[in-house]
Coordinates of C-alpha atoms in Angstrom, one line a residue:
M740 CA -19.4 -146.6 -242.5
N741 CA -16.8 -144.1 -242.1
E742 CA -13.1 -144.0 -243.9
D743 CA -11.4 -146.1 -241.1
D744 CA -14.1 -148.7 -241.4
A745 CA -13.5 -149.0 -245.1
V746 CA -9.7 -149.1 -244.6
D747 CA -10.4 -152.0 -242.0
A748 CA -12.7 -153.9 -244.4
L749 CA -9.9 -153.7 -247.4
K750 CA -7.3 -154.9 -244.8
R751 CA -9.6 -157.9 -244.3
L752 CA -9.7 -158.4 -248.0
G753 CA -5.9 -158.8 -248.2
L754 CA -4.6 -155.4 -248.5
T755 CA -2.2 -154.1 -246.2
T756 CA -2.7 -150.7 -244.1
Y757 CA -0.9 -148.5 -246.5
E758 CA -2.3 -150.3 -249.7
A759 CA -6.0 -149.9 -248.2
R760 CA -5.3 -146.2 -247.3
V761 CA -3.5 -145.5 -250.7
F762 CA -6.4 -146.9 -252.7
V763 CA -9.2 -145.1 -250.6
A764 CA -7.0 -141.6 -251.4
L765 CA -6.9 -142.5 -255.2
Q766 CA -10.6 -142.8 -255.0
K767 CA -10.8 -139.3 -253.8
L768 CA -8.4 -137.8 -256.3
G769 CA -9.3 -140.0 -259.4
T770 CA -5.6 -139.7 -260.6
G771 CA -2.7 -138.4 -258.2
S772 CA 1.3 -138.5 -257.6
A773 CA 2.7 -139.9 -254.8
S774 CA 3.0 -136.6 -253.2
E775 CA -0.7 -135.9 -253.7
V776 CA -1.7 -139.1 -252.2
A777 CA 0.3 -138.5 -249.2
D778 CA -1.3 -135.0 -248.6
I779 CA -4.6 -136.6 -248.1
A780 CA -3.6 -140.3 -246.8
D781 CA -2.3 -141.2 -243.4
V782 CA 0.8 -142.7 -245.4
P783 CA 4.3 -141.3 -245.7
R784 CA 5.2 -140.2 -249.0
S785 CA 8.3 -142.7 -249.3
Q786 CA 5.6 -145.5 -248.6
V787 CA 2.9 -144.4 -251.0
Y788 CA 5.3 -145.8 -254.0
G789 CA 5.5 -149.3 -252.6
A790 CA 1.8 -149.6 -251.6
A791 CA 0.9 -148.3 -255.2
D792 CA 3.3 -150.6 -257.0
D793 CA 1.6 -153.5 -254.8
L794 CA -1.7 -152.1 -255.9
E795 CA -0.7 -152.4 -259.3
E796 CA 0.2 -156.0 -259.3
R797 CA -3.2 -156.7 -257.8
G798 CA -4.6 -154.9 -260.9
L799 CA -6.3 -152.2 -258.9
V800 CA -4.2 -149.3 -260.0
D801 CA -3.0 -148.1 -263.4
V802 CA 0.3 -146.2 -263.6
E803 CA 0.9 -143.4 -266.1
Q804 CA 4.2 -143.0 -267.5
S805 CA 5.1 -139.4 -266.6
N806 CA 7.4 -137.2 -264.5
P807 CA 6.2 -137.5 -261.6
T808 CA 4.5 -140.7 -261.7
R809 CA 0.7 -140.5 -261.4
Y810 CA -1.5 -143.2 -260.4
R811 CA -5.2 -143.8 -261.2
P812 CA -7.3 -146.4 -259.5
V813 CA -9.6 -149.0 -261.4
D814 CA -13.3 -148.3 -261.4
V815 CA -15.0 -149.5 -258.3
D816 CA -16.9 -152.4 -260.0
E817 CA -13.6 -153.8 -261.6
A818 CA -11.8 -153.8 -258.2
R819 CA -15.1 -155.6 -256.6
E820 CA -14.9 -158.3 -259.4
R821 CA -11.2 -158.9 -258.5
L822 CA -11.6 -159.2 -254.9
Y823 CA -15.0 -160.5 -254.5
R824 CA -13.8 -163.9 -253.7
Q825 CA -12.6 -162.7 -250.3
L826 CA -15.6 -160.6 -249.5
E827 CA -17.2 -161.1 -246.3
S828 CA -20.3 -159.3 -245.1
E829 CA -18.5 -156.0 -244.5
S830 CA -17.0 -155.9 -247.8
D831 CA -20.2 -154.8 -249.5
A832 CA -20.0 -151.7 -247.0
A833 CA -16.5 -150.9 -247.9
F834 CA -17.1 -150.9 -251.7
D835 CA -20.6 -148.7 -251.2
Y836 CA -18.1 -146.2 -249.5
L837 CA -15.7 -146.2 -252.3
D838 CA -18.6 -145.7 -254.8
S839 CA -19.9 -142.7 -252.5
V840 CA -16.4 -141.2 -252.5
R841 CA -16.1 -141.1 -256.2
E842 CA -19.5 -139.8 -256.6
E843 CA -18.8 -137.1 -254.1
Y844 CA -15.8 -136.0 -255.5
G845 CA -17.0 -136.3 -259.1
T846 CA -14.3 -138.4 -260.5
A847 CA -16.2 -141.3 -261.9
D848 CA -16.3 -140.3 -265.4
E849 CA -13.0 -138.3 -265.4
Q850 CA -11.3 -138.1 -268.9
S851 CA -7.4 -137.9 -268.8
E852 CA -4.9 -136.9 -271.6
S853 CA -2.9 -139.8 -270.5
I854 CA -1.2 -143.2 -271.6
W855 CA -1.5 -145.9 -268.9
T856 CA 0.5 -149.1 -268.1
V857 CA -1.2 -152.6 -267.3
R858 CA 1.5 -155.3 -266.3
G859 CA 0.8 -158.7 -266.2
E860 CA -0.9 -161.3 -268.5
S861 CA -4.4 -161.5 -266.5
N862 CA -4.5 -157.4 -266.1
V863 CA -3.8 -157.2 -269.9
V864 CA -6.5 -159.5 -270.9
S865 CA -9.0 -157.7 -268.4
R866 CA -8.1 -154.5 -269.7
A867 CA -8.3 -155.5 -273.6
A868 CA -11.8 -157.3 -272.9
Q869 CA -13.0 -154.3 -271.3
L870 CA -12.4 -152.0 -274.0
V871 CA -13.8 -154.7 -276.7
S872 CA -17.1 -154.9 -274.5
A873 CA -17.2 -150.8 -274.4
A874 CA -17.2 -150.6 -278.0
D875 CA -20.2 -149.2 -279.7
E876 CA -19.6 -149.3 -283.4
R877 CA -16.1 -150.9 -284.2
V878 CA -13.2 -153.1 -282.9
V879 CA -10.2 -154.0 -284.5
Y880 CA -8.2 -156.9 -282.6
G881 CA -4.6 -157.8 -284.0
T882 CA -2.5 -160.8 -282.8
D883 CA -0.3 -163.5 -284.4
D884 CA -0.5 -165.9 -281.3
T885 CA -3.8 -167.8 -280.6
A886 CA -2.5 -167.8 -276.9
R887 CA -3.5 -163.9 -277.0
L888 CA -7.2 -165.0 -277.8
E889 CA -8.2 -165.8 -274.2
P890 CA -11.4 -167.1 -273.3
A891 CA -12.2 -163.4 -271.7
V892 CA -11.1 -162.0 -275.1
R893 CA -13.1 -164.3 -277.2
D894 CA -16.4 -164.0 -275.4
A895 CA -15.9 -160.2 -275.7
L896 CA -15.2 -160.2 -279.3
E897 CA -18.0 -162.6 -279.8
A898 CA -20.7 -160.5 -277.8
A899 CA -19.7 -157.4 -279.5
A900 CA -20.1 -159.0 -283.1
D901 CA -23.5 -160.4 -281.8
A902 CA -24.3 -156.8 -280.9
D903 CA -23.7 -155.7 -284.4
V904 CA -20.3 -154.1 -283.6
E905 CA -18.0 -154.1 -286.5
V906 CA -15.4 -156.9 -285.6
T907 CA -12.2 -157.2 -287.4
V908 CA -9.4 -159.7 -286.3
V909 CA -6.1 -158.9 -288.1
S910 CA -3.4 -161.4 -288.2
E911 CA -0.6 -163.2 -290.3
N912 CA -1.8 -166.7 -288.5
D913 CA -4.5 -168.6 -290.2
D914 CA -5.3 -170.4 -286.8
V915 CA -6.3 -166.8 -285.6
L916 CA -8.2 -165.9 -288.5
D917 CA -10.1 -169.3 -288.2
V918 CA -11.0 -168.4 -284.4
A919 CA -12.0 -164.8 -285.7
D920 CA -14.3 -166.5 -288.2
D921 CA -15.9 -168.6 -285.6
L922 CA -16.6 -165.7 -283.3
G923 CA -18.5 -164.0 -286.2
A924 CA -15.8 -161.5 -286.7
L925 CA -14.2 -160.2 -289.8
P926 CA -10.6 -162.0 -290.5
V927 CA -8.2 -160.1 -292.4
S928 CA -5.0 -161.8 -293.4
V929 CA -1.8 -159.4 -293.0
C930 CA 0.3 -159.9 -296.2
H931 CA 3.2 -158.1 -294.9
Q932 CA 4.1 -156.6 -291.4
P933 CA 3.8 -152.7 -291.1
T934 CA 7.2 -150.9 -291.3
P935 CA 8.6 -150.2 -288.8
E936 CA 8.1 -153.7 -287.1
M937 CA 6.3 -152.9 -283.8
G938 CA 6.5 -156.3 -282.3
A939 CA 3.2 -156.0 -280.6
A940 CA 1.8 -159.0 -278.9
R941 CA -1.8 -157.6 -279.1
V942 CA -3.3 -154.7 -280.4
V943 CA -6.9 -153.3 -279.8
M944 CA -8.7 -150.5 -281.2
A945 CA -12.4 -149.4 -280.0
D946 CA -14.5 -146.9 -281.7
D947 CA -11.7 -145.0 -283.1
D948 CA -11.0 -143.4 -279.8
A949 CA -9.5 -146.2 -277.3
V950 CA -6.4 -148.2 -278.1
L951 CA -4.2 -151.1 -276.3
V952 CA -0.9 -152.0 -277.4
S953 CA 1.1 -154.9 -275.5
V954 CA 4.6 -156.1 -275.9
L955 CA 6.6 -159.4 -274.1
G956 CA 9.3 -158.6 -272.1
D957 CA 12.5 -160.7 -272.1
D958 CA 11.0 -162.8 -269.2
G959 CA 7.6 -163.5 -271.2
A960 CA 5.7 -161.1 -269.0
E961 CA 3.2 -158.9 -271.1
T962 CA 2.8 -155.0 -270.4
A963 CA 0.3 -153.1 -272.2
F964 CA 0.0 -149.2 -272.8
W965 CA -3.5 -148.0 -273.4
S966 CA -5.5 -144.7 -273.9
R967 CA -8.8 -143.7 -274.4
G968 CA -10.4 -140.2 -275.7
T969 CA -6.7 -138.7 -276.2
A970 CA -5.0 -137.1 -279.2
F971 CA -2.6 -140.2 -279.1
A972 CA -5.4 -142.6 -279.2
S973 CA -7.1 -141.0 -282.2
M974 CA -3.7 -140.8 -283.8
L975 CA -2.9 -144.6 -283.3
S976 CA -6.6 -145.4 -284.2
S977 CA -6.3 -143.5 -287.4
L978 CA -3.0 -145.4 -288.6
L979 CA -4.4 -148.6 -287.6
G980 CA -7.5 -148.0 -289.4
Q981 CA -5.7 -147.2 -292.6
F982 CA -3.3 -150.2 -292.3
V983 CA -6.6 -152.5 -292.0
A984 CA -8.0 -151.1 -294.9
A985 CA -4.9 -151.3 -297.0
Q986 CA -5.0 -155.2 -296.1
E987 CA -8.6 -155.5 -297.0
D988 CA -8.1 -154.0 -300.5
Q989 CA -5.5 -156.4 -301.3

């Protein structure tokens, strides 16, 4: 299978031509701006922005808050899970091609000093659960709303606790703490909100080097900012760890 065949297969899965070409180009780049994508994809630069925005809505691309805006594709396995319901026989070949591109260009394990944005509740839930599942030693999950303990999040927290990962759930809401106890996590009651008030819908810390913080917009839509292996992640993890320790001592 060549690149044109892969683009055609992705189109049959529901992507537009421009979306498919931008997604393949980003697999080659690992991360890239609209200009960099346009340089290697048969897509006008003016059309890259719209295609990348549509890919973000599908949960296939993360957007870095920078100037210029930069884009990063999700892992091939994650994309496969999101689109698998629509796969036909040729779809496996398309994803095999994307895997080979990542291997060829050496971007599969790339780390970036960046903060990424995830929009939409289902996409935020997926990212939060993924961070929890990837933890080896410690997870802190904070929320005051039981609605932010979706089944995927609960399963990830419970699986982490069963794997002897230190799991702590922090909340002012006793109902949230009851769920945490049922999952085998350590429930920590927040006696007072940190100052200044962050207004976060959920906070995730994994292994002291990965963090996710989400907020709700005026329309109720959830947006999360997350980072892994960066100075920002380490700093926020340290602050969160100190806050949790202070609550445990009270």
